[in-house]
Short mmCIF file of C-alpha atoms in Angstrom, two decimals:
data_model
loop_
_atom_site.label_atom_id
_atom_site.label_comp_id
_atom_site.label_asym_id
_atom_site.label_seq_id
_atom_site.Cartn_x
_atom_site.Cartn_y
_atom_site.Cartn_z
CA MET A 1 79.64 -0.85 96.83
CA HIS A 2 76.47 -0.09 98.81
CA GLU A 3 75.85 3.40 97.46
CA LYS A 4 72.46 2.65 95.93
CA TYR A 5 71.16 1.15 99.19
CA ILE A 6 72.45 4.08 101.23
CA SER A 7 70.76 6.50 98.82
CA ARG A 8 67.47 4.63 99.12
CA ILE A 9 67.73 4.73 102.90
CA ALA A 10 68.26 8.51 102.77
CA ASN A 11 65.12 8.90 100.63
CA ILE A 12 63.01 6.65 102.85
CA LEU A 13 64.10 8.46 106.02
CA SER A 14 63.47 11.87 104.49
CA ILE A 15 59.95 10.89 103.48
CA ASN A 16 59.13 9.30 106.85
CA LEU A 17 60.80 11.82 109.13
CA GLN A 18 57.53 13.50 110.11
CA ARG A 19 56.24 10.21 111.52
CA VAL A 20 58.86 10.14 114.27
CA LYS A 21 57.26 11.09 117.57
CA ARG A 22 60.41 11.41 119.70
CA THR A 23 63.62 13.33 119.19
CA GLY A 24 65.93 11.05 121.17
CA ILE A 25 69.08 9.35 119.90
CA VAL A 26 68.02 5.67 119.90
CA GLU A 27 64.27 5.94 119.47
CA GLY A 28 63.87 9.26 117.73
CA SER A 29 64.89 11.78 115.13
CA LEU A 30 68.41 12.50 116.46
CA GLY A 31 69.41 9.04 115.26
CA ILE A 32 68.10 9.96 111.84
CA ALA A 33 70.07 13.22 111.99
CA MET A 34 73.24 11.23 112.62
CA PHE A 35 72.68 9.25 109.42
CA LEU A 36 71.72 12.36 107.42
CA TYR A 37 74.92 14.13 108.44
CA GLU A 38 77.00 11.11 107.44
CA TYR A 39 75.14 10.71 104.15
CA SER A 40 75.49 14.40 103.33
CA ARG A 41 79.25 14.12 103.79
CA ILE A 42 79.73 11.15 101.47
CA SER A 43 77.18 12.25 98.87
CA GLY A 44 77.92 15.97 98.77
CA TYR A 45 74.19 16.78 99.00
CA ASP A 46 73.93 19.71 101.43
CA SER A 47 70.15 19.39 101.64
CA TYR A 48 70.52 16.35 103.91
CA SER A 49 72.87 18.22 106.22
CA ARG A 50 70.38 21.09 106.42
CA MET A 51 67.64 18.61 107.26
CA ALA A 52 69.78 17.26 110.11
CA ASP A 53 70.46 20.82 111.29
CA GLU A 54 66.72 21.42 111.50
CA ILE A 55 66.31 18.30 113.64
CA VAL A 56 69.02 19.48 116.03
CA GLU A 57 67.66 23.04 116.22
CA TYR A 58 64.14 21.78 116.88
CA SER A 59 65.42 19.44 119.58
CA ILE A 60 67.25 22.27 121.34
CA GLU A 61 64.37 24.75 121.18
CA LYS A 62 61.29 22.58 121.67
CA TYR A 63 62.41 19.33 123.24
CA LEU A 64 65.43 19.76 125.46
CA PRO A 65 63.85 22.09 128.08
CA LYS A 66 61.20 19.50 128.99
CA ALA A 67 62.98 16.22 128.19
CA ASP A 68 63.48 13.43 130.71
CA ARG A 69 66.92 12.02 131.48
CA PRO A 70 67.15 8.45 130.05
CA PHE A 71 69.74 8.00 127.33
CA SER A 72 67.66 6.37 124.61
CA TYR A 73 65.15 9.22 124.33
CA GLY A 74 66.24 11.88 126.84
CA ILE A 75 68.77 14.50 127.80
CA TYR A 76 71.84 12.30 128.26
CA GLY A 77 71.41 10.76 124.82
CA PHE A 78 70.80 14.19 123.32
CA ALA A 79 74.07 15.49 124.80
CA TRP A 80 75.92 12.36 123.59
CA ALA A 81 74.57 12.94 120.07
CA ILE A 82 75.51 16.62 120.00
CA HIS A 83 79.06 15.87 121.15
CA THR A 84 79.29 13.16 118.47
CA PHE A 85 78.13 15.63 115.82
CA GLU A 86 80.77 18.09 116.98
CA GLU A 87 83.50 15.41 116.94
CA ARG A 88 82.56 14.52 113.39
CA GLY A 89 82.70 18.17 112.35
CA PHE A 90 79.00 18.40 111.52
CA ILE A 91 78.23 21.25 113.93
CA GLU A 92 80.04 23.85 116.01
CA LEU A 93 79.18 24.39 119.67
CA GLU A 94 79.32 27.52 121.75
CA GLU A 95 81.45 27.29 124.87
CA ASN A 96 78.45 27.32 127.23
CA ALA A 97 76.23 25.11 125.07
CA PHE A 98 75.77 22.47 127.78
CA SER A 99 75.76 24.52 130.96
CA ASP A 100 72.33 23.20 131.98
CA ILE A 101 73.35 19.61 131.26
CA HIS A 102 76.55 20.08 133.28
CA LYS A 103 74.40 21.19 136.22
CA LEU A 104 72.29 18.08 135.83
CA THR A 105 75.28 15.74 135.83
CA SER A 106 76.66 17.41 138.96
CA LEU A 107 73.60 16.41 140.99
CA LYS A 108 73.89 13.51 143.40
CA TYR A 109 73.14 10.20 141.67
CA SER A 110 70.25 8.48 143.42
CA LYS A 111 67.85 5.57 143.39
CA TYR A 112 65.58 7.74 141.21
CA ASP A 113 68.21 7.84 138.47
CA VAL A 114 68.54 4.04 138.48
CA GLU A 115 64.77 3.58 138.30
CA ASN A 116 64.46 6.19 135.55
CA ASP A 117 67.06 4.43 133.40
CA MET A 118 65.46 1.05 133.95
CA ARG A 119 62.01 2.27 132.93
CA ALA A 120 63.20 3.25 129.47
CA PRO A 121 62.32 0.92 126.56
CA PHE A 122 66.09 0.56 126.09
CA PRO A 123 67.50 0.65 129.65
CA LEU A 124 71.03 2.09 129.63
CA PHE A 125 73.50 3.52 132.14
CA SER A 126 72.88 7.05 130.90
CA LEU A 127 75.42 8.93 133.02
CA GLY A 128 78.17 6.46 132.08
CA LEU A 129 77.58 6.64 128.34
CA TYR A 130 77.49 10.42 128.40
CA SER A 131 80.63 10.71 130.54
CA ALA A 132 82.50 8.28 128.29
CA LYS A 133 81.69 10.51 125.33
CA ARG A 134 82.64 13.71 127.16
CA GLY A 135 85.95 12.29 128.41
CA ASP A 136 85.86 14.60 131.43
CA ASP A 137 87.59 12.96 134.42
CA SER A 138 85.40 14.61 137.06
CA LEU A 139 82.29 13.46 135.23
CA LYS A 140 83.65 9.93 134.82
CA GLU A 141 84.41 9.85 138.54
CA ARG A 142 80.76 10.66 139.29
CA ALA A 143 79.74 7.84 136.95
CA VAL A 144 82.07 5.36 138.66
CA ASP A 145 80.65 6.38 142.03
CA ALA A 146 77.14 6.06 140.60
CA LEU A 147 77.79 2.38 139.84
CA GLU A 148 77.98 1.74 143.56
CA VAL A 149 74.47 3.20 143.81
CA VAL A 150 73.36 0.91 140.98
CA ARG A 151 74.96 -2.03 142.75
CA SER A 152 73.11 -1.31 146.00
CA GLU A 153 69.74 -0.46 144.49
CA LEU A 154 69.34 -2.94 141.65
CA LYS A 155 69.02 -6.70 141.92
CA ALA A 156 70.91 -8.65 139.27
CA GLU A 157 67.74 -10.62 138.46
CA GLU A 158 66.02 -7.37 137.41
CA CYS A 159 68.63 -6.37 134.83
CA ASP A 160 68.39 -6.56 131.06
CA ALA A 161 71.48 -7.35 129.02
CA CYS A 162 71.62 -3.98 127.22
CA TYR A 163 71.77 -2.14 130.58
CA ILE A 164 74.66 -4.23 131.89
CA LEU A 165 76.43 -4.07 128.52
CA SER A 166 76.31 -0.27 128.67
CA ILE A 167 77.96 -0.42 132.09
CA ILE A 168 80.64 -2.80 130.84
CA TYR A 169 81.28 -0.54 127.84
CA PHE A 170 81.71 2.45 130.16
CA LEU A 171 84.11 0.58 132.46
CA ARG A 172 86.16 -0.67 129.52
CA GLU A 173 86.43 2.89 128.24
CA CYS A 174 87.68 4.00 131.67
CA LEU A 175 90.27 1.21 131.77
CA ASN A 176 91.39 1.96 128.20
CA HIS A 177 92.21 5.46 129.42
CA ASN A 178 93.81 4.23 132.68
CA PHE A 179 91.15 5.92 134.75
CA LYS A 180 90.65 4.69 138.35
CA ILE A 181 92.02 1.30 137.35
CA ASP A 182 91.52 -0.55 140.64
CA ASP A 183 87.95 0.69 141.16
CA CYS A 184 86.96 0.02 137.57
CA ARG A 185 88.46 -3.46 137.49
CA SER A 186 86.61 -4.37 140.68
CA LEU A 187 83.33 -3.03 139.29
CA LEU A 188 83.92 -4.74 135.94
CA ASP A 189 84.42 -8.11 137.64
CA TYR A 190 81.16 -7.61 139.53
CA TYR A 191 79.12 -6.67 136.47
CA LEU A 192 80.63 -9.48 134.40
CA ASP A 193 79.21 -11.82 137.02
CA VAL A 194 75.84 -10.08 136.66
CA VAL A 195 75.95 -10.88 132.92
CA LYS A 196 75.95 -14.58 133.81
CA ILE A 197 72.73 -14.10 135.78
CA VAL A 198 71.18 -12.09 132.94
CA VAL A 199 72.01 -14.86 130.46
CA LYS A 200 70.72 -17.54 132.80
CA ASN A 201 67.43 -15.64 133.11
CA ARG A 202 67.31 -15.20 129.29
CA LYS A 203 66.93 -11.43 129.62
CA PHE A 204 68.61 -10.59 126.36
CA SER A 205 67.79 -10.11 122.67
CA ARG A 206 69.63 -11.34 119.58
CA ASN A 207 70.98 -7.78 119.25
CA ASP A 208 72.49 -8.18 122.72
CA VAL A 209 73.97 -11.55 121.74
CA PHE A 210 76.03 -9.95 118.98
CA ILE A 211 77.32 -7.24 121.34
CA MET A 212 78.10 -9.72 124.10
CA LYS A 213 80.23 -11.75 121.70
CA LYS A 214 82.12 -8.58 120.80
CA ILE A 215 82.81 -6.89 124.14
CA LEU A 216 82.79 -9.65 126.78
CA PRO A 217 85.93 -11.62 127.70
CA LEU A 218 86.06 -15.06 126.10
CA ASN A 219 85.50 -16.85 129.39
CA ASN A 220 82.16 -15.03 129.74
CA ILE A 221 80.90 -16.30 126.37
CA THR A 222 79.04 -19.35 127.63
CA ASP A 223 77.37 -21.98 125.49
CA ASP A 224 74.03 -20.25 126.20
CA ILE A 225 75.05 -17.47 123.82
CA ARG A 226 78.04 -18.88 121.90
CA PHE A 227 75.91 -21.00 119.58
CA LEU A 228 73.00 -18.60 119.13
CA GLU A 229 72.84 -17.35 115.55
CA VAL A 230 72.24 -13.70 114.73
CA ASP A 231 70.87 -12.20 111.54
CA SER A 232 73.48 -10.09 109.76
CA LEU A 233 71.02 -7.31 108.95
CA GLU A 234 68.45 -7.39 111.75
CA ASN A 235 70.84 -8.00 114.64
CA ILE A 236 74.06 -6.39 113.41
CA TYR A 237 73.59 -3.69 110.79
CA CYS A 238 70.25 -2.50 112.21
CA ASN A 239 71.47 -2.79 115.80
CA TRP A 240 71.67 0.60 117.53
CA GLN A 241 74.34 -0.75 119.88
CA THR A 242 76.78 -1.16 116.98
CA VAL A 243 76.61 2.62 116.50
CA LEU A 244 76.88 3.53 120.18
CA TYR A 245 79.83 1.19 120.73
CA SER A 246 81.44 1.53 117.30
CA ASP A 247 84.91 2.09 118.81
CA LEU A 248 84.81 -1.41 120.36
CA VAL A 249 82.60 -3.27 117.90
CA GLU A 250 83.61 -4.21 114.36
CA ILE A 251 81.08 -5.52 111.88
CA ASP A 252 81.42 -7.88 108.94
CA ARG A 253 81.77 -5.81 105.76
CA ASN A 254 80.51 -8.55 103.45
CA ILE A 255 76.75 -8.63 103.01
CA PRO A 256 75.38 -10.33 99.89
CA ALA A 257 73.58 -7.90 97.58
CA GLY A 258 70.61 -10.26 97.41
CA VAL A 259 70.12 -10.08 101.16
CA LEU A 260 70.15 -6.28 101.07
CA ASP A 261 67.79 -6.20 98.10
CA ALA A 262 65.23 -8.39 99.85
CA PHE A 263 65.49 -6.37 103.06
CA MET A 264 65.15 -2.99 101.34
CA LYS A 265 62.09 -4.13 99.36
CA ARG A 266 60.44 -5.26 102.56
CA ILE A 267 61.08 -2.17 104.65
CA ALA A 268 60.31 0.25 101.80
CA CYS A 269 56.74 -1.07 101.86
CA ASP A 270 56.19 -1.32 105.59
CA ILE A 271 58.55 0.20 108.14
CA PRO A 272 57.23 0.65 111.70
CA ASP A 273 57.68 4.14 113.16
CA GLU A 274 59.83 2.80 115.99
CA HIS A 275 62.32 1.25 113.54
CA ILE A 276 63.13 4.42 111.60
CA GLY A 277 65.77 5.72 114.02
CA LEU A 278 68.93 4.10 115.32
CA ASN A 279 66.81 1.13 116.32
CA GLY A 280 66.67 0.09 112.69
CA LEU A 281 67.01 1.89 109.39
CA SER A 282 69.30 4.74 110.50
CA SER A 283 71.76 2.28 112.01
CA LEU A 284 71.68 0.24 108.82
CA GLY A 285 72.57 3.34 106.81
CA ILE A 286 75.36 4.40 109.17
CA ASN A 287 76.86 0.92 109.23
CA LEU A 288 76.73 0.63 105.44
CA ILE A 289 78.61 3.91 105.24
CA ARG A 290 81.19 2.47 107.65
CA THR A 291 81.87 -0.35 105.18
CA MET A 292 82.78 2.00 102.32
#
Protein backbone atom coordinates (compact mmCIF):
# COMPACT_ATOMS: atom_id res chain seq x y z
CA MET A 1 0.00 0.00 0.00
CA HIS A 2 2.86 2.39 0.80
CA GLU A 3 5.34 1.09 -1.76
CA LYS A 4 5.67 4.34 -3.69
CA TYR A 5 6.42 6.32 -0.51
CA ILE A 6 8.98 3.77 0.64
CA SER A 7 10.67 3.90 -2.77
CA ARG A 8 10.82 7.70 -2.62
CA ILE A 9 12.35 7.53 0.84
CA ALA A 10 15.02 5.14 -0.44
CA ASN A 11 15.88 7.56 -3.25
CA ILE A 12 15.99 10.59 -0.96
CA LEU A 13 18.23 8.82 1.57
CA SER A 14 20.58 7.56 -1.14
CA ILE A 15 21.00 11.06 -2.55
CA ASN A 16 21.50 12.68 0.87
CA LEU A 17 23.67 10.01 2.48
CA GLN A 18 26.89 11.99 2.04
CA ARG A 19 25.46 14.82 4.15
CA VAL A 20 25.34 12.69 7.28
CA LYS A 21 28.19 13.67 9.59
CA ARG A 22 27.87 10.87 12.16
CA THR A 23 27.71 7.11 11.79
CA GLY A 24 25.67 6.36 14.91
CA ILE A 25 22.37 4.49 15.07
CA VAL A 26 19.96 7.29 16.07
CA GLU A 27 21.70 10.36 14.71
CA GLY A 28 23.79 8.95 11.90
CA SER A 29 24.23 6.70 8.92
CA LEU A 30 23.74 3.35 10.71
CA GLY A 31 20.06 4.23 11.03
CA ILE A 32 19.98 4.79 7.29
CA ALA A 33 21.71 1.43 6.78
CA MET A 34 18.95 -0.25 8.78
CA PHE A 35 16.33 1.15 6.40
CA LEU A 36 18.39 0.33 3.30
CA TYR A 37 18.74 -3.30 4.38
CA GLU A 38 15.00 -3.57 4.98
CA TYR A 39 14.18 -1.86 1.68
CA SER A 40 16.59 -4.08 -0.24
CA ARG A 41 14.84 -7.14 1.15
CA ILE A 42 11.32 -6.10 0.16
CA SER A 43 12.29 -4.55 -3.18
CA GLY A 44 14.84 -7.10 -4.35
CA TYR A 45 17.28 -4.31 -5.30
CA ASP A 46 20.70 -5.51 -4.14
CA SER A 47 22.27 -2.10 -4.72
CA TYR A 48 20.64 -0.79 -1.54
CA SER A 49 21.99 -3.70 0.48
CA ARG A 50 25.48 -3.03 -0.90
CA MET A 51 25.12 0.62 0.07
CA ALA A 52 24.25 -0.45 3.62
CA ASP A 53 27.23 -2.83 3.65
CA GLU A 54 29.50 0.09 2.76
CA ILE A 55 28.12 2.10 5.68
CA VAL A 56 28.78 -0.76 8.09
CA GLU A 57 32.29 -1.42 6.73
CA TYR A 58 33.18 2.27 6.94
CA SER A 59 31.86 2.45 10.49
CA ILE A 60 33.98 -0.52 11.56
CA GLU A 61 37.18 0.67 9.90
CA LYS A 62 37.09 4.44 10.35
CA TYR A 63 34.66 5.19 13.16
CA LEU A 64 34.53 2.45 15.74
CA PRO A 65 38.17 2.68 16.96
CA LYS A 66 37.71 6.31 18.06
CA ALA A 67 33.99 6.45 18.86
CA ASP A 68 32.60 7.52 22.21
CA ARG A 69 30.23 5.31 24.20
CA PRO A 70 26.72 6.90 24.17
CA PHE A 71 24.07 4.83 22.45
CA SER A 72 22.61 7.38 20.04
CA TYR A 73 25.89 8.06 18.23
CA GLY A 74 28.52 5.83 19.87
CA ILE A 75 29.83 2.34 20.44
CA TYR A 76 26.88 0.86 22.32
CA GLY A 77 24.44 1.91 19.62
CA PHE A 78 26.81 0.63 16.94
CA ALA A 79 26.94 -2.79 18.62
CA TRP A 80 23.13 -2.81 19.01
CA ALA A 81 22.76 -2.06 15.29
CA ILE A 82 25.19 -4.75 14.20
CA HIS A 83 23.46 -7.38 16.32
CA THR A 84 20.12 -6.26 14.86
CA PHE A 85 21.49 -6.61 11.33
CA GLU A 86 22.71 -10.10 12.18
CA GLU A 87 19.34 -11.07 13.69
CA ARG A 88 17.59 -9.92 10.53
CA GLY A 89 19.98 -11.94 8.38
CA PHE A 90 21.51 -8.90 6.68
CA ILE A 91 25.11 -9.64 7.73
CA GLU A 92 27.19 -12.46 9.16
CA LEU A 93 29.51 -11.90 12.11
CA GLU A 94 32.77 -13.56 12.98
CA GLU A 95 32.90 -15.17 16.39
CA ASN A 96 35.27 -12.55 17.83
CA ALA A 97 33.65 -9.57 16.09
CA PHE A 98 32.89 -7.74 19.35
CA SER A 99 35.82 -8.70 21.55
CA ASP A 100 36.77 -5.05 22.12
CA ILE A 101 33.18 -4.11 22.93
CA HIS A 102 32.91 -7.03 25.36
CA LYS A 103 35.99 -5.67 27.16
CA LEU A 104 34.34 -2.27 27.36
CA THR A 105 31.13 -3.64 28.86
CA SER A 106 33.10 -5.59 31.46
CA LEU A 107 34.56 -2.40 32.94
CA LYS A 108 33.13 -1.09 36.18
CA TYR A 109 30.15 1.20 35.56
CA SER A 110 30.83 4.62 37.07
CA LYS A 111 29.63 8.17 37.46
CA TYR A 112 31.48 8.94 34.20
CA ASP A 113 29.22 6.55 32.29
CA VAL A 114 26.09 8.22 33.67
CA GLU A 115 27.37 11.68 32.78
CA ASN A 116 28.44 10.53 29.32
CA ASP A 117 24.98 9.14 28.56
CA MET A 118 23.27 12.26 29.84
CA ARG A 119 25.39 14.57 27.69
CA ALA A 120 24.19 12.95 24.48
CA PRO A 121 21.56 14.81 22.42
CA PHE A 122 19.36 11.75 23.00
CA PRO A 123 20.25 10.59 26.53
CA LEU A 124 19.76 6.83 26.86
CA PHE A 125 20.79 4.05 29.23
CA SER A 126 23.35 2.73 26.76
CA LEU A 127 24.54 -0.35 28.65
CA GLY A 128 20.95 -1.47 29.28
CA LEU A 129 19.82 -1.16 25.67
CA TYR A 130 22.87 -3.03 24.41
CA SER A 131 22.54 -5.81 27.00
CA ALA A 132 18.84 -6.22 26.21
CA LYS A 133 19.75 -6.76 22.57
CA ARG A 134 22.59 -9.17 23.37
CA GLY A 135 20.47 -11.24 25.77
CA ASP A 136 23.58 -12.26 27.71
CA ASP A 137 22.73 -12.81 31.40
CA SER A 138 26.12 -11.71 32.73
CA LEU A 139 25.88 -8.50 30.72
CA LYS A 140 22.31 -7.87 31.87
CA GLU A 141 23.43 -8.38 35.46
CA ARG A 142 26.04 -5.64 35.02
CA ALA A 143 23.33 -3.38 33.61
CA VAL A 144 21.01 -4.06 36.55
CA ASP A 145 23.85 -3.26 38.95
CA ALA A 146 24.61 -0.13 36.93
CA LEU A 147 21.11 1.18 37.64
CA GLU A 148 22.05 1.44 41.29
CA VAL A 149 24.90 3.72 40.20
CA VAL A 150 22.44 5.76 38.14
CA ARG A 151 20.13 5.95 41.13
CA SER A 152 22.87 7.26 43.42
CA GLU A 153 24.46 9.68 40.95
CA LEU A 154 21.52 11.21 39.12
CA LYS A 155 18.82 13.42 40.57
CA ALA A 156 15.32 12.72 39.26
CA GLU A 157 14.89 16.42 38.45
CA GLU A 158 17.80 16.20 35.99
CA CYS A 159 16.34 13.38 33.91
CA ASP A 160 14.75 13.57 30.49
CA ALA A 161 11.87 11.27 29.62
CA CYS A 162 13.72 9.37 26.87
CA TYR A 163 16.48 8.40 29.34
CA ILE A 164 14.05 7.02 31.91
CA LEU A 165 11.98 5.32 29.21
CA SER A 166 15.09 3.48 28.02
CA ILE A 167 15.63 2.24 31.58
CA ILE A 168 12.01 1.13 31.87
CA TYR A 169 12.26 -0.67 28.52
CA PHE A 170 15.38 -2.51 29.72
CA LEU A 171 13.75 -3.54 33.01
CA ARG A 172 10.62 -4.74 31.24
CA GLU A 173 12.78 -6.84 28.92
CA CYS A 174 14.49 -8.38 31.96
CA LEU A 175 11.15 -9.16 33.61
CA ASN A 176 9.76 -10.61 30.37
CA HIS A 177 12.65 -13.08 30.48
CA ASN A 178 12.28 -13.72 34.24
CA PHE A 179 15.69 -12.25 34.93
CA LYS A 180 16.43 -11.08 38.51
CA ILE A 181 12.72 -10.55 39.07
CA ASP A 182 12.84 -9.07 42.58
CA ASP A 183 15.66 -6.64 41.80
CA CYS A 184 14.12 -5.55 38.52
CA ARG A 185 10.65 -5.05 39.98
CA SER A 186 12.09 -2.90 42.77
CA LEU A 187 14.08 -0.82 40.28
CA LEU A 188 11.08 -0.55 37.95
CA ASP A 189 8.90 0.80 40.75
CA TYR A 190 11.56 3.40 41.54
CA TYR A 191 11.98 4.58 37.97
CA LEU A 192 8.22 4.67 37.39
CA ASP A 193 8.11 7.16 40.24
CA VAL A 194 10.87 9.14 38.53
CA VAL A 195 8.65 9.36 35.42
CA LYS A 196 6.10 11.28 37.49
CA ILE A 197 8.75 13.85 38.36
CA VAL A 198 9.88 14.07 34.74
CA VAL A 199 6.30 14.70 33.61
CA LYS A 200 5.74 17.26 36.35
CA ASN A 201 8.87 19.12 35.21
CA ARG A 202 7.70 18.88 31.56
CA LYS A 203 10.98 17.28 30.48
CA PHE A 204 9.53 15.31 27.62
CA SER A 205 8.77 15.66 23.91
CA ARG A 206 5.68 14.62 21.94
CA ASN A 207 7.73 11.64 20.75
CA ASP A 208 8.16 10.65 24.40
CA VAL A 209 4.42 11.08 25.00
CA PHE A 210 3.60 8.41 22.42
CA ILE A 211 6.12 5.97 23.95
CA MET A 212 4.94 6.66 27.49
CA LYS A 213 1.38 5.81 26.50
CA LYS A 214 2.64 2.53 25.04
CA ILE A 215 5.04 1.17 27.67
CA LEU A 216 3.96 2.68 31.01
CA PRO A 217 1.34 1.02 33.25
CA LEU A 218 -2.08 2.63 32.99
CA ASN A 219 -1.88 4.13 36.47
CA ASN A 220 1.22 6.06 35.38
CA ILE A 221 -0.58 7.70 32.45
CA THR A 222 -1.62 10.90 34.20
CA ASP A 223 -3.81 13.62 32.76
CA ASP A 224 -0.63 15.61 32.03
CA ILE A 225 0.12 13.25 29.16
CA ARG A 226 -3.16 11.34 28.59
CA PHE A 227 -4.81 14.20 26.70
CA LEU A 228 -1.77 15.45 24.80
CA GLU A 229 -2.18 14.84 21.07
CA VAL A 230 0.63 13.46 18.94
CA ASP A 231 1.13 13.77 15.20
CA SER A 232 0.86 10.39 13.47
CA LEU A 233 3.84 11.06 11.22
CA GLU A 234 6.11 13.39 13.19
CA ASN A 235 5.72 11.74 16.59
CA ILE A 236 5.02 8.11 15.68
CA TYR A 237 6.28 7.05 12.26
CA CYS A 238 9.33 9.35 12.37
CA ASN A 239 10.01 8.55 16.02
CA TRP A 240 13.32 6.70 16.49
CA GLN A 241 11.99 5.16 19.72
CA THR A 242 9.36 3.20 17.79
CA VAL A 243 12.22 1.39 16.03
CA LEU A 244 14.33 0.80 19.13
CA TYR A 245 11.36 -0.52 21.12
CA SER A 246 9.48 -2.17 18.26
CA ASP A 247 8.96 -5.39 20.25
CA LEU A 248 6.89 -3.47 22.83
CA VAL A 249 5.41 -0.69 20.71
CA GLU A 250 2.75 -1.18 18.03
CA ILE A 251 1.86 1.59 15.63
CA ASP A 252 -1.37 2.43 13.84
CA ARG A 253 -1.21 0.97 10.32
CA ASN A 254 -3.74 3.39 8.85
CA ILE A 255 -2.27 6.65 7.60
CA PRO A 256 -4.26 8.61 5.01
CA ALA A 257 -2.48 8.84 1.66
CA GLY A 258 -3.05 12.59 1.62
CA VAL A 259 -1.14 13.03 4.85
CA LEU A 260 1.80 11.05 3.49
CA ASP A 261 1.72 12.95 0.20
CA ALA A 262 1.89 16.32 1.95
CA PHE A 263 4.68 15.15 4.24
CA MET A 264 6.79 13.66 1.44
CA LYS A 265 6.49 16.81 -0.69
CA ARG A 266 7.66 18.91 2.23
CA ILE A 267 10.67 16.82 3.22
CA ALA A 268 11.75 16.17 -0.37
CA CYS A 269 12.37 19.90 -0.71
CA ASP A 270 13.96 20.61 2.65
CA ILE A 271 15.12 17.88 5.01
CA PRO A 272 17.55 18.89 7.78
CA ASP A 273 20.70 16.75 8.04
CA GLU A 274 19.82 15.68 11.57
CA HIS A 275 16.46 14.26 10.45
CA ILE A 276 17.79 11.89 7.80
CA GLY A 277 18.61 9.03 10.17
CA LEU A 278 16.41 7.18 12.65
CA ASN A 279 15.45 10.55 14.07
CA GLY A 280 13.20 11.11 11.09
CA LEU A 281 13.10 9.79 7.55
CA SER A 282 14.77 6.40 8.13
CA SER A 283 12.32 5.59 10.92
CA LEU A 284 9.44 6.62 8.68
CA GLY A 285 10.64 4.20 6.01
CA ILE A 286 11.18 1.33 8.45
CA ASN A 287 7.77 1.84 10.04
CA LEU A 288 6.05 1.99 6.66
CA ILE A 289 7.69 -1.32 5.80
CA ARG A 290 6.36 -2.72 9.09
CA THR A 291 2.81 -1.93 7.96
CA MET A 292 3.07 -4.00 4.76
